[in-house]
Structures are given as structure tokens and as C-alpha cells.
Coordinates of C-alpha atoms and ligand atoms in Angstrom, one line a residue:
Chain X
M67 CA -86.1 21.4 -10.5
A68 CA -88.9 19.6 -10.0
P69 CA -91.8 20.0 -12.9
V70 CA -94.9 20.3 -10.4
E71 CA -97.0 19.0 -13.2
P72 CA -99.3 16.8 -11.2
R73 CA -98.9 13.0 -11.4
V74 CA -99.2 12.3 -14.8
Q75 CA -96.4 9.3 -14.0
A76 CA -97.9 6.5 -16.3
A77 CA -94.9 3.6 -16.1
T78 CA -95.5 2.9 -12.2
T79 CA -98.5 2.1 -11.7
P80 CA -98.9 2.7 -8.2
G81 CA -100.2 -0.7 -6.3
G82 CA -97.3 -2.8 -6.1
V83 CA -95.7 -3.5 -2.7
I84 CA -92.1 -2.1 -2.8
L85 CA -91.3 -2.1 0.7
E86 CA -93.0 -4.0 3.8
A87 CA -93.3 -4.6 7.8
R88 CA -95.2 -7.5 9.3
N89 CA -95.2 -7.2 13.6
L90 CA -92.3 -5.6 13.8
V91 CA -91.2 -5.0 17.5
K92 CA -88.6 -3.2 19.3
H93 CA -88.3 -2.5 22.7
Y94 CA -85.0 0.0 24.9
G95 CA -85.4 -1.0 28.3
H96 CA -88.3 -1.5 29.3
V97 CA -89.6 1.3 27.1
T98 CA -92.2 -0.3 23.8
A99 CA -90.8 2.2 21.0
L100 CA -92.9 -0.6 17.9
D101 CA -95.2 -2.4 19.6
G102 CA -96.5 -5.2 16.9
V103 CA -96.3 -2.7 14.1
D104 CA -97.1 -3.2 10.1
F105 CA -96.1 -1.1 7.3
E106 CA -96.4 -0.9 3.8
L107 CA -95.1 1.5 0.9
R108 CA -96.2 1.0 -3.0
S109 CA -94.4 2.1 -5.9
G110 CA -94.6 5.5 -6.7
E111 CA -96.1 7.0 -4.3
I112 CA -95.6 9.6 -0.9
L113 CA -96.5 7.7 2.1
A114 CA -96.5 10.2 5.2
V115 CA -96.0 9.0 8.1
V116 CA -98.1 10.7 11.0
G117 CA -98.1 10.5 14.7
D118 CA -97.4 12.4 18.5
N119 CA -94.0 13.0 19.8
G120 CA -92.7 9.5 20.9
A121 CA -95.3 7.2 18.8
G122 CA -92.5 5.0 17.2
K123 CA -92.0 6.9 13.8
S124 CA -88.0 6.8 13.8
S125 CA -87.8 4.0 15.5
L126 CA -89.9 2.1 12.6
I127 CA -87.9 4.0 9.8
K128 CA -84.4 3.3 11.9
A129 CA -86.1 -0.2 12.0
L130 CA -86.6 -0.2 7.6
T131 CA -83.4 1.0 7.1
G132 CA -81.2 -1.2 9.4
A133 CA -80.1 1.3 11.8
I134 CA -81.6 -0.8 14.0
V135 CA -82.1 -4.4 14.5
P136 CA -85.6 -4.9 15.3
D137 CA -86.5 -7.4 18.7
S138 CA -89.0 -9.5 16.6
G139 CA -91.0 -9.1 13.2
D140 CA -90.6 -9.6 9.4
I141 CA -88.9 -7.2 6.3
L142 CA -89.3 -7.9 3.2
L143 CA -88.5 -5.4 0.2
D144 CA -90.0 -6.6 -3.6
G145 CA -91.7 -9.1 -1.6
Q146 CA -88.4 -10.7 -0.5
P147 CA -87.1 -11.1 3.0
I148 CA -84.3 -9.2 4.4
H149 CA -82.1 -8.7 7.6
F150 CA -80.1 -5.5 7.4
K151 CA -77.4 -5.9 9.8
G152 CA -76.7 -2.5 9.3
P153 CA -77.4 0.7 7.7
L154 CA -74.4 0.1 4.9
D155 CA -77.0 -2.8 4.2
A156 CA -80.0 -0.8 3.1
R157 CA -77.8 2.2 1.3
K158 CA -76.4 -0.6 -1.2
L159 CA -79.9 -1.5 -2.2
G160 CA -80.4 2.1 -2.8
I161 CA -82.2 2.8 -0.2
E162 CA -81.7 6.5 1.5
T163 CA -83.0 8.0 4.5
V164 CA -82.9 11.6 6.2
Y165 CA -82.9 11.1 9.8
Q166 CA -84.2 13.1 11.9
D167 CA -81.0 14.0 13.7
L168 CA -79.6 14.4 10.4
A169 CA -76.5 12.3 10.2
V170 CA -73.9 15.3 9.3
A171 CA -70.9 15.4 10.3
A172 CA -70.6 19.2 11.5
A173 CA -66.9 19.4 11.0
L174 CA -66.4 18.4 7.2
D175 CA -67.7 20.8 4.8
I176 CA -70.7 20.1 2.7
A177 CA -69.5 17.9 -0.6
S178 CA -67.7 16.2 1.9
N179 CA -71.1 15.3 3.9
L180 CA -72.9 15.0 0.9
F181 CA -70.6 12.0 0.1
L182 CA -70.0 10.5 3.1
G183 CA -69.8 6.7 2.9
R184 CA -70.3 7.3 -0.6
E185 CA -67.3 8.7 -1.5
R186 CA -65.8 8.9 -5.5
R187 CA -62.1 8.1 -6.5
R188 CA -60.4 9.4 -9.0
P189 CA -59.9 7.0 -12.6
G190 CA -57.1 4.4 -12.8
F191 CA -53.9 4.5 -11.2
L192 CA -54.7 7.0 -8.6
G193 CA -57.7 6.1 -7.4
D194 CA -57.7 2.2 -7.4
V195 CA -54.2 1.9 -6.4
L196 CA -53.3 4.9 -4.1
R197 CA -57.4 4.8 -3.3
M198 CA -57.3 8.7 -4.1
L199 CA -60.3 10.7 -3.5
D200 CA -61.6 12.7 -6.4
K201 CA -62.1 15.6 -4.4
K202 CA -63.2 17.9 -7.7
G203 CA -65.9 15.7 -9.2
M204 CA -67.3 15.5 -5.4
R205 CA -67.7 19.2 -5.1
A206 CA -68.8 19.7 -8.8
E207 CA -71.4 17.3 -8.1
A208 CA -72.6 19.1 -4.8
E209 CA -72.7 22.3 -6.3
R210 CA -75.0 21.0 -9.1
S211 CA -76.9 19.0 -6.3
M212 CA -77.0 21.8 -4.3
A213 CA -78.2 24.0 -7.0
E214 CA -81.2 21.6 -8.0
L215 CA -82.2 22.3 -4.4
K216 CA -82.1 26.3 -5.0
F217 CA -81.0 26.9 -1.0
H218 CA -79.0 29.2 -0.3
L219 CA -75.5 27.8 1.0
P220 CA -72.1 29.4 1.7
S221 CA -69.8 28.4 -0.3
I222 CA -70.3 24.0 -0.9
G223 CA -66.4 23.9 0.5
S224 CA -68.0 25.6 4.1
A225 CA -67.8 23.2 7.0
V226 CA -71.4 21.9 8.0
E227 CA -71.6 23.5 11.1
S228 CA -71.0 26.9 10.1
L229 CA -74.9 26.7 8.0
S230 CA -78.3 27.0 9.8
G231 CA -80.0 24.2 11.2
G232 CA -82.4 25.1 8.1
Q233 CA -79.4 24.3 5.5
R234 CA -78.0 21.4 7.1
Q235 CA -81.2 20.3 6.7
G236 CA -81.1 21.2 3.0
V237 CA -77.8 19.2 2.6
A238 CA -79.3 15.7 4.5
V239 CA -82.1 16.2 2.1
A240 CA -79.9 16.7 -0.9
R241 CA -77.6 13.7 -0.2
A242 CA -81.0 11.5 -0.1
A243 CA -82.1 12.6 -3.1
L244 CA -78.8 12.3 -4.7
F245 CA -78.1 8.5 -4.0
A246 CA -81.6 7.4 -3.9
K247 CA -82.1 4.6 -6.6
K248 CA -85.2 2.0 -5.1
L249 CA -86.9 4.7 -2.3
A250 CA -86.2 7.7 -0.2
I251 CA -87.3 8.2 3.9
M252 CA -87.3 11.3 5.3
D253 CA -88.1 11.9 8.8
E254 CA -89.2 15.4 9.5
P255 CA -86.8 17.3 6.8
T256 CA -88.7 20.3 7.0
A257 CA -88.6 20.4 11.1
A258 CA -86.7 23.5 11.1
L259 CA -87.3 25.1 7.2
G260 CA -89.2 28.6 6.3
V261 CA -91.7 28.5 4.4
R262 CA -89.7 28.5 1.3
E263 CA -87.6 26.3 2.0
T264 CA -90.3 23.9 2.7
G265 CA -91.4 24.2 -0.6
Q266 CA -88.9 23.5 -2.0
V267 CA -88.1 20.1 0.0
L268 CA -91.2 19.2 -0.9
D269 CA -90.9 20.4 -4.7
L270 CA -87.5 17.8 -4.1
I271 CA -89.8 15.2 -3.0
R272 CA -92.3 15.5 -6.0
A273 CA -89.2 14.9 -8.0
I274 CA -87.8 11.7 -6.6
R275 CA -91.7 10.3 -6.9
Q276 CA -91.2 11.9 -11.0
R277 CA -87.8 9.7 -11.1
G278 CA -90.6 6.7 -10.4
L279 CA -89.2 6.5 -6.8
P280 CA -91.1 6.1 -3.3
V281 CA -91.1 8.3 -0.6
V282 CA -91.5 7.9 2.5
L283 CA -92.7 11.5 4.4
I284 CA -93.0 11.8 8.4
S285 CA -93.8 15.4 8.9
H286 CA -96.2 17.0 12.2
N287 CA -97.2 19.2 9.7
M288 CA -100.8 18.1 8.4
P289 CA -101.5 20.7 6.0
N290 CA -97.9 19.8 4.3
V291 CA -98.8 16.0 4.4
F292 CA -102.3 16.4 3.1
E293 CA -100.8 18.6 0.0
I294 CA -98.5 15.8 -0.5
A295 CA -99.0 12.3 0.5
D296 CA -100.9 9.6 -1.3
R297 CA -101.3 7.5 1.9
I298 CA -101.5 8.4 5.1
H299 CA -99.9 5.9 7.7
I300 CA -100.6 6.9 11.5
M301 CA -98.8 5.3 14.2
R302 CA -99.9 4.9 17.8
L303 CA -98.2 4.1 20.9
G304 CA -95.7 1.9 18.5
R305 CA -98.8 0.6 16.0
R306 CA -100.4 1.1 13.1
A307 CA -103.7 2.9 13.8
A308 CA -105.0 3.2 10.6
V309 CA -103.9 4.1 6.8
V310 CA -105.7 6.6 5.3
S311 CA -105.8 8.5 2.5
P312 CA -106.2 12.1 2.1
K313 CA -109.0 12.2 -0.8
T314 CA -111.3 10.4 1.9
H315 CA -110.5 12.0 5.5
T316 CA -109.9 15.3 7.2
M317 CA -107.1 16.4 8.8
A318 CA -109.1 16.4 12.1
D319 CA -110.0 12.5 10.9
V320 CA -106.6 11.9 10.8
V321 CA -105.5 13.9 14.4
A322 CA -108.2 12.1 15.9
I323 CA -106.7 8.9 15.2
M324 CA -103.6 10.1 15.8
T325 CA -104.7 11.1 19.5
G326 CA -106.8 7.7 20.2
A327 CA -110.2 9.8 19.8
A328 CA -111.2 7.8 17.2
K329 CA -111.0 4.5 15.7
F330 CA -110.3 3.4 12.7
E331 CA -113.0 0.9 11.5
E332 CA -112.0 -0.9 8.2
A333 CA -108.9 -3.0 7.4
A334 CA -106.2 -0.7 7.0
S335 CA -105.0 -2.8 4.3
P336 CA -105.1 -6.0 3.3
Q337 CA -102.6 -7.4 5.7
A338 CA -103.6 -5.7 8.6
G339 CA -104.9 -8.0 11.2
Chain B
M261 CA -57.2 30.8 14.5
N262 CA -60.7 29.3 13.8
S263 CA -62.7 30.7 10.7
A264 CA -64.6 32.6 12.9
S265 CA -61.8 35.4 12.9
A266 CA -61.1 34.9 9.3
L267 CA -64.6 36.0 8.4
S268 CA -64.3 39.3 10.1
F269 CA -61.3 40.3 7.2
G270 CA -64.0 40.5 4.4
R271 CA -63.8 40.1 0.9
T272 CA -60.6 42.9 0.6
S273 CA -57.9 40.2 1.8
R274 CA -59.1 36.8 1.4
I275 CA -55.5 36.0 0.9
A276 CA -54.9 36.9 5.1
A277 CA -58.4 35.4 5.9
K278 CA -57.3 32.0 4.5
F279 CA -53.8 32.8 5.9
V280 CA -54.9 33.6 9.3
G281 CA -58.0 30.7 8.8
T282 CA -55.1 28.2 8.1
P283 CA -54.9 25.7 11.5
S284 CA -51.5 25.4 11.6
V285 CA -50.3 29.6 11.3
G286 CA -50.3 29.3 15.5
P287 CA -48.5 26.7 16.1
L288 CA -46.4 27.9 13.8
L289 CA -46.3 31.0 14.8
V290 CA -45.5 29.6 18.2
L291 CA -42.7 27.9 16.8
L292 CA -41.1 31.0 15.9
A293 CA -42.0 32.6 19.1
F294 CA -39.7 30.0 20.5
G295 CA -37.2 29.9 18.4
V296 CA -36.5 34.0 18.2
I297 CA -36.2 33.9 22.6
F298 CA -33.8 31.4 22.3
S299 CA -31.9 32.4 19.6
L300 CA -31.9 35.7 21.4
T301 CA -30.8 34.0 24.8
N302 CA -28.2 31.8 22.9
P303 CA -26.2 32.1 19.7
R304 CA -25.2 28.7 19.7
F305 CA -29.3 28.0 19.0
L306 CA -29.5 28.8 16.0
A307 CA -26.1 27.2 14.7
T308 CA -26.9 25.0 11.9
Q309 CA -25.6 22.1 14.2
N310 CA -28.1 23.2 16.5
L311 CA -30.6 22.8 13.7
S312 CA -29.6 19.5 13.1
I313 CA -29.6 18.4 16.5
I314 CA -33.0 19.5 17.3
L315 CA -34.3 17.7 14.1
Q316 CA -33.0 14.3 15.6
Q317 CA -34.3 14.9 19.1
T318 CA -37.5 15.2 17.6
V319 CA -37.4 12.3 15.7
I320 CA -38.6 9.8 18.1
I321 CA -41.7 12.2 19.5
G322 CA -42.0 13.4 16.3
T323 CA -43.1 9.8 14.7
L324 CA -44.9 8.3 17.8
A325 CA -46.7 11.8 17.1
I326 CA -47.9 10.7 13.8
G327 CA -50.1 8.0 15.8
Q328 CA -51.4 9.8 18.5
T329 CA -52.5 11.7 16.0
L330 CA -54.4 9.2 14.1
I331 CA -56.0 8.5 17.1
I332 CA -56.7 11.7 18.8
L333 CA -58.3 12.5 15.2
T334 CA -60.6 9.8 16.4
A335 CA -61.9 11.2 19.5
G336 CA -59.3 8.5 21.3
I337 CA -56.3 8.9 23.1
D338 CA -52.9 6.4 23.3
L339 CA -51.3 6.5 26.7
A340 CA -49.3 3.2 25.9
V341 CA -47.6 4.9 23.1
G342 CA -44.1 5.2 25.1
A343 CA -44.7 1.3 26.6
I344 CA -45.7 0.3 22.5
C345 CA -42.2 1.7 21.4
V346 CA -40.0 0.6 24.1
L347 CA -41.4 -2.5 23.4
G348 CA -39.9 -2.6 20.2
T349 CA -36.7 -1.0 21.1
I350 CA -36.2 -4.4 23.5
L351 CA -37.7 -7.1 20.8
A352 CA -35.6 -6.3 18.8
G353 CA -32.2 -5.8 20.9
K354 CA -32.8 -9.3 22.7
L355 CA -33.6 -11.4 19.3
A356 CA -30.9 -9.7 17.5
N357 CA -28.2 -9.8 20.4
S358 CA -29.0 -13.7 21.1
G359 CA -27.8 -14.3 17.2
Y360 CA -31.2 -13.5 14.9
D361 CA -30.8 -12.2 11.8
P362 CA -31.0 -8.1 12.7
V363 CA -33.7 -7.5 9.7
A364 CA -36.1 -10.0 11.0
A365 CA -35.5 -9.3 14.8
M366 CA -36.4 -5.8 13.6
V367 CA -39.8 -6.9 11.5
L368 CA -40.6 -9.2 14.4
A369 CA -40.7 -6.2 16.9
V370 CA -42.5 -4.2 14.5
L371 CA -45.1 -6.7 14.4
A372 CA -44.9 -7.3 18.1
C373 CA -45.9 -3.8 18.0
S374 CA -48.8 -3.9 16.1
A375 CA -50.3 -6.8 17.6
A376 CA -50.9 -4.1 20.6
G377 CA -52.6 -1.9 18.3
V378 CA -54.8 -5.2 17.7
A379 CA -55.4 -6.2 21.2
A380 CA -55.8 -2.2 22.0
G381 CA -58.2 -1.7 18.5
S382 CA -60.5 -4.8 19.2
L383 CA -61.0 -3.7 22.5
I384 CA -62.1 -0.3 21.6
S385 CA -64.0 -1.3 18.7
G386 CA -65.3 -4.5 19.6
L387 CA -66.3 -3.6 23.6
R388 CA -66.1 -0.2 23.0
L389 CA -64.7 0.5 26.1
P390 CA -63.1 3.9 26.8
P391 CA -59.8 4.4 24.7
F392 CA -58.2 5.9 27.6
I393 CA -58.7 3.2 30.1
V394 CA -57.7 0.5 27.2
T395 CA -54.6 2.2 26.6
L396 CA -53.7 2.5 30.3
G397 CA -54.4 -0.9 30.6
I398 CA -51.5 -1.7 28.1
L399 CA -49.4 0.5 29.4
G400 CA -49.3 -1.0 32.3
I401 CA -48.9 -4.6 30.7
I402 CA -46.6 -3.6 28.8
T403 CA -44.4 -1.9 31.1
A404 CA -44.4 -4.9 33.7
A405 CA -43.6 -7.5 30.9
L406 CA -40.8 -5.7 30.1
R407 CA -39.5 -4.9 33.4
L408 CA -39.6 -8.8 34.0
I409 CA -38.0 -10.1 30.8
S410 CA -35.5 -7.6 30.9
A411 CA -34.6 -8.3 34.5
G412 CA -35.1 -5.1 35.2
G413 CA -32.0 -3.6 33.5
A414 CA -30.8 -1.3 30.2
F415 CA -28.8 -3.6 27.4
S416 CA -26.7 -2.3 24.7
V417 CA -27.9 -3.0 20.9
T418 CA -24.4 -2.5 19.0
D419 CA -25.9 -4.5 15.6
E420 CA -25.3 -2.4 12.6
F421 CA -28.6 -2.6 10.9
L422 CA -30.4 -1.8 14.3
G423 CA -28.2 1.3 14.4
W424 CA -28.5 2.2 11.1
T425 CA -31.2 4.9 11.1
G426 CA -28.6 7.1 13.3
N427 CA -26.1 7.4 10.3
T428 CA -25.8 10.4 8.9
V429 CA -26.2 12.2 5.5
R430 CA -25.5 15.5 4.2
L431 CA -28.0 17.6 2.5
N432 CA -27.0 21.5 1.3
G433 CA -24.6 21.3 4.1
F434 CA -27.1 20.4 6.7
I435 CA -26.9 17.7 7.9
V436 CA -29.5 14.9 8.3
T437 CA -30.2 11.4 10.0
Y438 CA -31.7 8.4 8.2
G439 CA -34.3 8.6 11.0
V440 CA -35.1 12.0 10.2
I441 CA -36.0 11.5 6.6
I442 CA -37.7 7.8 7.6
M443 CA -39.6 10.5 10.0
L444 CA -40.6 12.8 7.1
L445 CA -41.5 10.5 4.5
L446 CA -43.8 8.5 7.2
Y447 CA -44.8 11.7 7.6
G448 CA -46.2 12.1 4.1
M449 CA -47.6 8.9 3.3
V450 CA -49.5 9.7 6.0
W451 CA -50.9 13.0 5.6
F452 CA -51.7 11.8 1.7
L453 CA -53.8 9.0 4.0
L454 CA -55.6 11.3 5.9
N455 CA -56.4 14.5 3.2
Q456 CA -56.4 12.2 -0.3
T457 CA -58.1 8.9 0.5
Q458 CA -61.7 7.6 1.8
W459 CA -60.0 5.8 4.7
G460 CA -59.0 9.2 5.7
R461 CA -62.3 11.2 4.9
H462 CA -63.9 8.5 7.2
V463 CA -60.9 9.0 9.9
Y464 CA -62.2 12.6 10.4
A465 CA -66.5 11.6 10.5
V466 CA -65.9 9.1 12.8
G467 CA -63.8 11.3 15.3
N468 CA -66.6 14.4 14.2
N469 CA -69.8 12.6 14.7
P470 CA -69.3 8.4 15.3
E471 CA -73.1 7.5 14.8
A472 CA -73.2 9.6 11.6
A473 CA -70.5 7.7 10.1
R474 CA -72.7 4.9 11.4
L475 CA -76.0 5.6 9.8
V476 CA -74.0 6.9 6.0
G477 CA -72.7 3.2 6.6
I478 CA -69.2 3.5 7.3
P479 CA -67.5 0.5 9.4
V480 CA -66.9 2.0 12.3
G481 CA -65.2 -1.0 14.4
R482 CA -63.2 -1.3 11.3
L483 CA -62.1 1.6 11.3
L484 CA -60.8 2.5 14.5
L485 CA -59.3 -1.1 14.6
S486 CA -57.4 -0.7 11.3
V487 CA -56.2 3.3 13.4
Y488 CA -54.9 1.4 16.3
V489 CA -52.8 -1.1 13.9
L490 CA -51.5 1.7 12.1
A491 CA -50.6 3.8 14.8
A492 CA -48.9 0.8 17.2
F493 CA -47.2 0.1 13.4
I494 CA -45.1 3.5 13.2
Y495 CA -44.6 3.1 16.8
G496 CA -42.3 0.1 16.1
I497 CA -40.9 2.1 13.4
A498 CA -40.3 4.8 15.9
A499 CA -38.5 1.8 17.6
W500 CA -36.0 1.4 15.5
L501 CA -35.4 5.4 15.5
A502 CA -35.1 5.3 18.7
L503 CA -32.2 2.4 18.3
G504 CA -30.2 4.5 15.8
R505 CA -30.5 7.6 18.2
I506 CA -29.3 5.4 21.4
P507 CA -27.6 1.8 20.8
N508 CA -29.3 1.0 23.9
A509 CA -32.9 -0.6 25.3
D510 CA -34.2 0.3 28.6
P511 CA -37.2 -1.1 29.5
N512 CA -37.6 2.3 31.7
A513 CA -37.1 4.7 28.3
L514 CA -39.6 7.3 27.0
Q515 CA -41.1 8.1 30.3
T516 CA -42.7 11.4 28.7
A517 CA -43.3 9.6 25.5
N518 CA -47.3 10.3 26.6
L519 CA -46.7 14.3 27.8
D520 CA -44.8 14.4 24.8
S521 CA -46.5 13.7 22.2
I522 CA -50.1 14.7 23.4
T523 CA -48.8 17.9 23.4
A524 CA -47.4 18.1 19.9
V525 CA -50.5 16.5 18.8
V526 CA -52.6 19.0 20.6
I527 CA -50.5 22.6 20.1
G528 CA -50.8 21.7 16.7
G529 CA -53.9 22.2 16.4
T530 CA -56.0 18.7 16.5
S531 CA -58.6 18.6 19.0
L532 CA -59.1 16.4 21.8
F533 CA -62.6 15.8 20.9
G534 CA -61.9 14.6 17.5
G535 CA -62.4 15.0 14.0
R536 CA -60.5 18.4 13.7
G537 CA -56.8 19.2 12.6
G538 CA -54.1 16.9 11.2
L539 CA -50.3 16.4 10.7
I540 CA -48.4 19.2 9.5
G541 CA -50.1 20.7 12.8
T542 CA -48.9 17.7 14.7
L543 CA -44.9 17.8 13.0
I544 CA -45.0 21.8 14.3
G545 CA -46.1 20.9 17.7
A546 CA -43.5 17.8 17.4
L547 CA -41.0 20.6 16.9
I548 CA -42.2 23.5 18.7
V549 CA -41.6 20.4 22.1
G550 CA -38.0 19.5 20.5
V551 CA -37.3 23.8 20.4
L552 CA -38.6 24.3 24.1
R553 CA -36.2 20.6 25.2
N554 CA -33.5 21.8 23.6
G555 CA -33.6 25.6 24.0
L556 CA -34.1 24.8 27.8
T557 CA -31.1 22.2 27.9
L558 CA -28.8 24.9 26.5
A559 CA -29.7 27.2 28.6
G560 CA -29.1 25.2 31.8
I561 CA -32.3 24.2 32.7
D562 CA -33.2 20.8 34.4
P563 CA -35.2 18.7 32.4
L564 CA -37.8 18.4 35.4
W565 CA -38.4 22.2 34.8
Q566 CA -38.8 21.1 31.3
D567 CA -41.7 18.4 32.0
L568 CA -43.0 21.1 34.2
I569 CA -42.7 23.7 31.2
T570 CA -44.0 21.0 28.9
G571 CA -47.3 20.6 31.1
I572 CA -48.6 23.5 31.3
L573 CA -48.0 24.0 27.2
V574 CA -49.9 21.0 26.7
I575 CA -53.0 22.4 29.3
V576 CA -52.8 25.8 27.7
A577 CA -53.4 24.2 24.3
V578 CA -56.2 22.1 25.9
A579 CA -57.9 24.7 27.1
L580 CA -57.6 27.1 24.0
D581 CA -59.1 23.9 22.7
Q582 CA -62.2 24.1 24.5
L583 CA -62.7 27.7 24.3
T584 CA -62.5 27.7 20.5
R585 CA -64.6 24.3 19.8
G586 CA -65.7 22.7 22.6
R587 CA -68.7 24.8 23.2
R588 CA -71.9 23.1 21.6
Ligands
ATP893 N1 -82.1 5.3 21.7 C1 -83.7 5.0 22.5 N2 -83.1 4.4 23.3 C2 -84.0 4.6 24.8 N3 -85.8 4.6 24.8 C3 -85.8 5.0 23.1 C4 -84.1 5.0 22.2 N4 -85.2 5.6 20.8 C5 -86.4 6.0 21.3 N5 -86.8 5.4 22.2 C6 -88.4 5.3 22.7 O1 -89.2 5.3 22.0 C7 -90.1 5.4 21.5 C8 -90.3 5.8 20.5 O2 -89.4 6.7 19.9 P1 -90.0 6.9 18.3 O3 -88.6 8.3 18.4 O4 -89.5 6.6 17.7 O5 -90.7 8.6 18.7 P2 -91.1 9.4 17.0 O6 -92.3 8.9 16.7 O7 -90.2 9.7 16.4 O8 -91.3 10.7 18.4 P3 -90.8 12.8 17.8 O9 -92.1 12.3 16.5 O10 -90.7 13.1 18.8 O11 -89.5 12.2 16.7 C9 -89.7 7.1 22.9 O12 -90.9 6.4 24.0 C10 -88.4 7.0 23.3 O13 -88.1 7.7 23.9
MG894 MG1 -89.0 11.0 15.5

């Protein structure tokens, strides 16, 4: 599990921008989900995204992972403009996502869900020509990564629909952790979890950062956000209202900005208009 | 028959639990029950000769049900299954009768069937039209077109190669046709695809939760297209098997193919909601339909009553599916 020593990671100097979005707009009919939002994720950081229900958090991350195509705006990965045609493009670049509705196939078992869309094939003729699945290998790897999460699970062969809501969330989080090579995005990964399981997911997020990967965490749980985040991106009405540091702002400040009770005066980041 | 009932067995009889939890056991019991009933009412039913006839009678529906299973697993349905197969028999027959090489005629017919699958699959995956409507439309188009080109009438197809699948071989005293062997080979191959390959895994995922499949990066549209094309290709092979059974191409044949193939799939335990079930169940389901029709024929019961009973059977099977799995 994650060594919970506080951040002595030297290799990645936080600062370089990994993923950036400028002025993203997304309409659903006449609902404006994203109203010119900016976004910036720096290397090695945990960036929390907070905001009221309907503020556009999920729409923002879906645009960042190719799950929806924004009506306008730019997305840059490592400073290069990219156009995701679908979620596969983002996954290929090592961007893994835990979607709010989890994106699991409930009738399939845990191992199949962990490797969904990423199935491993047998080596040699069986895999190359007959395209046979390496079921054993995937099971073993699934066992290993679920054990790392320390979630109590029935056998790895049980269908995901037989799991509790929290256990399903564990499967989705483990999948992201297993495949993330560039960054991980988690949309309310602890929403259905108890205190112990929430702690485990937070540990896992730290472990991903320990690997040098930045993490975007969407959460409504302010104590969790203040415990783990390096910076907090505050969404309001489809825009970025502010980016603050948990060191300089209190939970009350963040909630005030979120609800529009307070304005954030200084420029949130160099690009923010 | 679902996993919930398996849990109540506890640890003491894991094997029994696993047995009951296996989805094809229910259909197997139904098959055995019909077998017992028919053999009690008619001693001729269990004669090896009759069993071999049942297998031969199951060949067409059994083969069509392979494609139907693939489509139902993606939460679709194919109402053009019989029409596409008849398209194959008419085309192969017409081409061969007008002097074409019979092998080329059959290959062209199978390709034409596959093209119908391309049409259905493109409309369903590209325009996102409901499979029910698309295949119903294709059923109408093909049926009308076939009646036009064959001027309404059936004609006989006596070519050696086209009838080859009806030839018999003796396996351990049991007489089977090449058609039966080809059907069983198709079951084996498609079972392998469904259960051992990435493609098969994706078929289940798309049927179970298409949005999740899309989000993890499965090319849902391309997968659906491949399913409809493969299914239609199999209907084309079924056309060859049909010419082996009856050396006759009839635009009005296979009227009950929709009912029978869907019944076979659903009785076999594949869910109309998609994503659950499999081919072993379908083979058993097809045998149930075959045994039912054969047993009722032996008992001298009118085919219309057979349709009626099959209709009841499919509704009962769907109701069971709804009760055990449909609720969310
Ligand atoms: N598929 C959709 N179709 C129509 N409207 C949508 C769709 N997805 C989101 N919206 C709308 O866009 C707006 C932003 O939704 P979004 O899901 O991004 O909010 P959120 O910040 O993630 O909220 P929550 O905290 O409840 O998850 C909402 O008004 C929502 O109704
Ligand atoms: Mg959301």
C-alpha cells in the first residue's frame, strides 16, 4: 500500500503544466454545462475540483478525457494541442479516469472489468493468431491489484453486480490505478464509501502521486479535499471561479467562492483572464 | 437458476451450487423433460433413427440461432434471420440453375447474405436506429425482392454440391449429415470467439453496458457492425445447409425462423436485455425446439399447434428472464 510519508518526492518538481484546457464550452440543448472553463494540472500534484451539483465538474473531466467533445476551446497535453476523438485516444496516452457512474459492465466479473477494453492476450500463436485471452494472467493481476487496495471482496471471479456500491467503486478506482501512465482523473471516487474505504482510496491516490503522476480528484467532501489536495480548482456555473491552495484558504473560503458568496480577487493562475 | 439460488447451498456442496448456478442447466432439464414425455407417449421417439432425424431437423434453426445469439447478446434482435437465409437459397439456386459454377454460386450467395448484414449493422451502429426496426425493414425488403425475382414460385435445386450437406455419414452407428457436422463446427468456432477472445468479451460488454464499453475505449459501432456481418454470414452458411435438407428454393420458406430462432436463444438462457447468456444454452434451446416439433409431429399434432406451443414457450422463457434479471 501507499507509504504515507509526506511528500518527499524529489524527482518531479511540481510546476510544469501537464494537462491544460482553455475556454472550453459545452452545450446540451440549451443547457450550458461548460461556459468557457479553463483548467490546469501541474506535474506531480493532486488537484481537487470542487463545485456545487451541476457546476460542470463531470462535464469538464469528460471533455478532458475524450468522453465528450467540447463545442469549442482548446486542450493541451504537455503543451501540445490535442483533439480526442473518443475515450480510447485518452487511454492510449495513459490518461485513466474513474467516471462518476463508474463505467463497469455489471454482468461481467471483477477481473474482466479491470481489464475491460485492455484485455491481455496469450503469448505466441494462441494470442497473436487465435487472439486468445490470457484469462489466468488477468485474474492474477486483478487479484494483486485488488489486494493492494485492501478492499474486502468476494472472489475475483464474482460478477460486479453482486458487489456493494463501495466495492464497485473500488473496482473502478483499481482499474484507473492499474493503467494510469500519465495522469489519473477520479470523479467522486469516494462518494459511496465508508470511512475506512475512503481512507484506502485516498492512500491509493497518494500512491499514484508517489509514482510521479498527477491526479485530478473531484469530491464534495471538503475535509478529504483539504487533507489531500495541493491545489483546489473551484467550479461555479460552468466556469473556473478560482484556484486556491489549502494552505492559504479555509474550507469556509472555498465554500463561499463555490456558492458565489465571495469573489476570488487575485488572478487564479497566469492564464486566467 | 441464477447465482442467487446457488448461494443458498453454502460451502457444503460447492459442486452442486456450481452446477445449479451454471446457466445452461435449466434448459438442459427442460430438454430432458420433453425427451422423457415424448418417449413415454411414443416409443419411436427415442429410436436412434428418430434422434438422428431430430438433429437433422434442428440444423437450420440451430445454425440461424448462432447468429441470433450474437445479436441478442448485444441487446439487439434480428427479425430478418429467415429472410436472409432464404435470400441465400434463392440466389445460390438461381445462379447454379442458370449454369454458374455451383461453388461460385454458393460463395456469391453467402456474400450477398453478408451484405445484408453490412446494411443492417451500418444502420444500427452508424445511425443508431433500433435493431428491431432495421431488421423488420430488411425482412420486408428482402421478402418482396425475392418474390419479385423468383416470380413468386419455388423451384428445385438439384445441383450435387449445393445438396452436399444433406449427405450422411455414419458415426458409431449414428447417422448424421454433413450439415449437422458443419452446424456443430460453427457452434464450436463461435463459442471460442465468444468465450476466449477479446472480441467476445467486448460483445458481452457492449450488450451489458454500451456506455461503459464506450468509456473504456471499446469501438462500440465497429463491434456492432462485425456482429451483424458475422451473423448474416452464418445465415448464408445456413442457406447451404437448407439446400442440403430440401433440394428446393422457396421464397416463402422459413416463415417461422424468427419465432424458432429467438425461442431457441431465449430458452437457452440468453437474456433479451443483452450481455448475458451463451451458445451452449442456444444449442440446447435449438434442440428443445427441434424435439418439441418432432415429438408433436410424431403425436400427429398440426404444425399450427406447434407454432402456438412454441409461441407460449418463448413468452414463458422471456417472462422468467424478466423476473430473474430484468429488474434493476
Ligand atoms: N448528457 C447530458 N445531457 C443533458 N444535460 C447534461 C448532460 N450532462 C450534464 N448535463 C447538464 O450539464 C450541467 C453540468 O453537469 P455536470 O454533470 O457536469 O455537473 P457536476 O458538477 O458534475 O454535478 P454533480 O456534482 O452533481 O456530479 C448540469 O446542468 C446537467 O444537467
Ligand atoms: Mg458530476
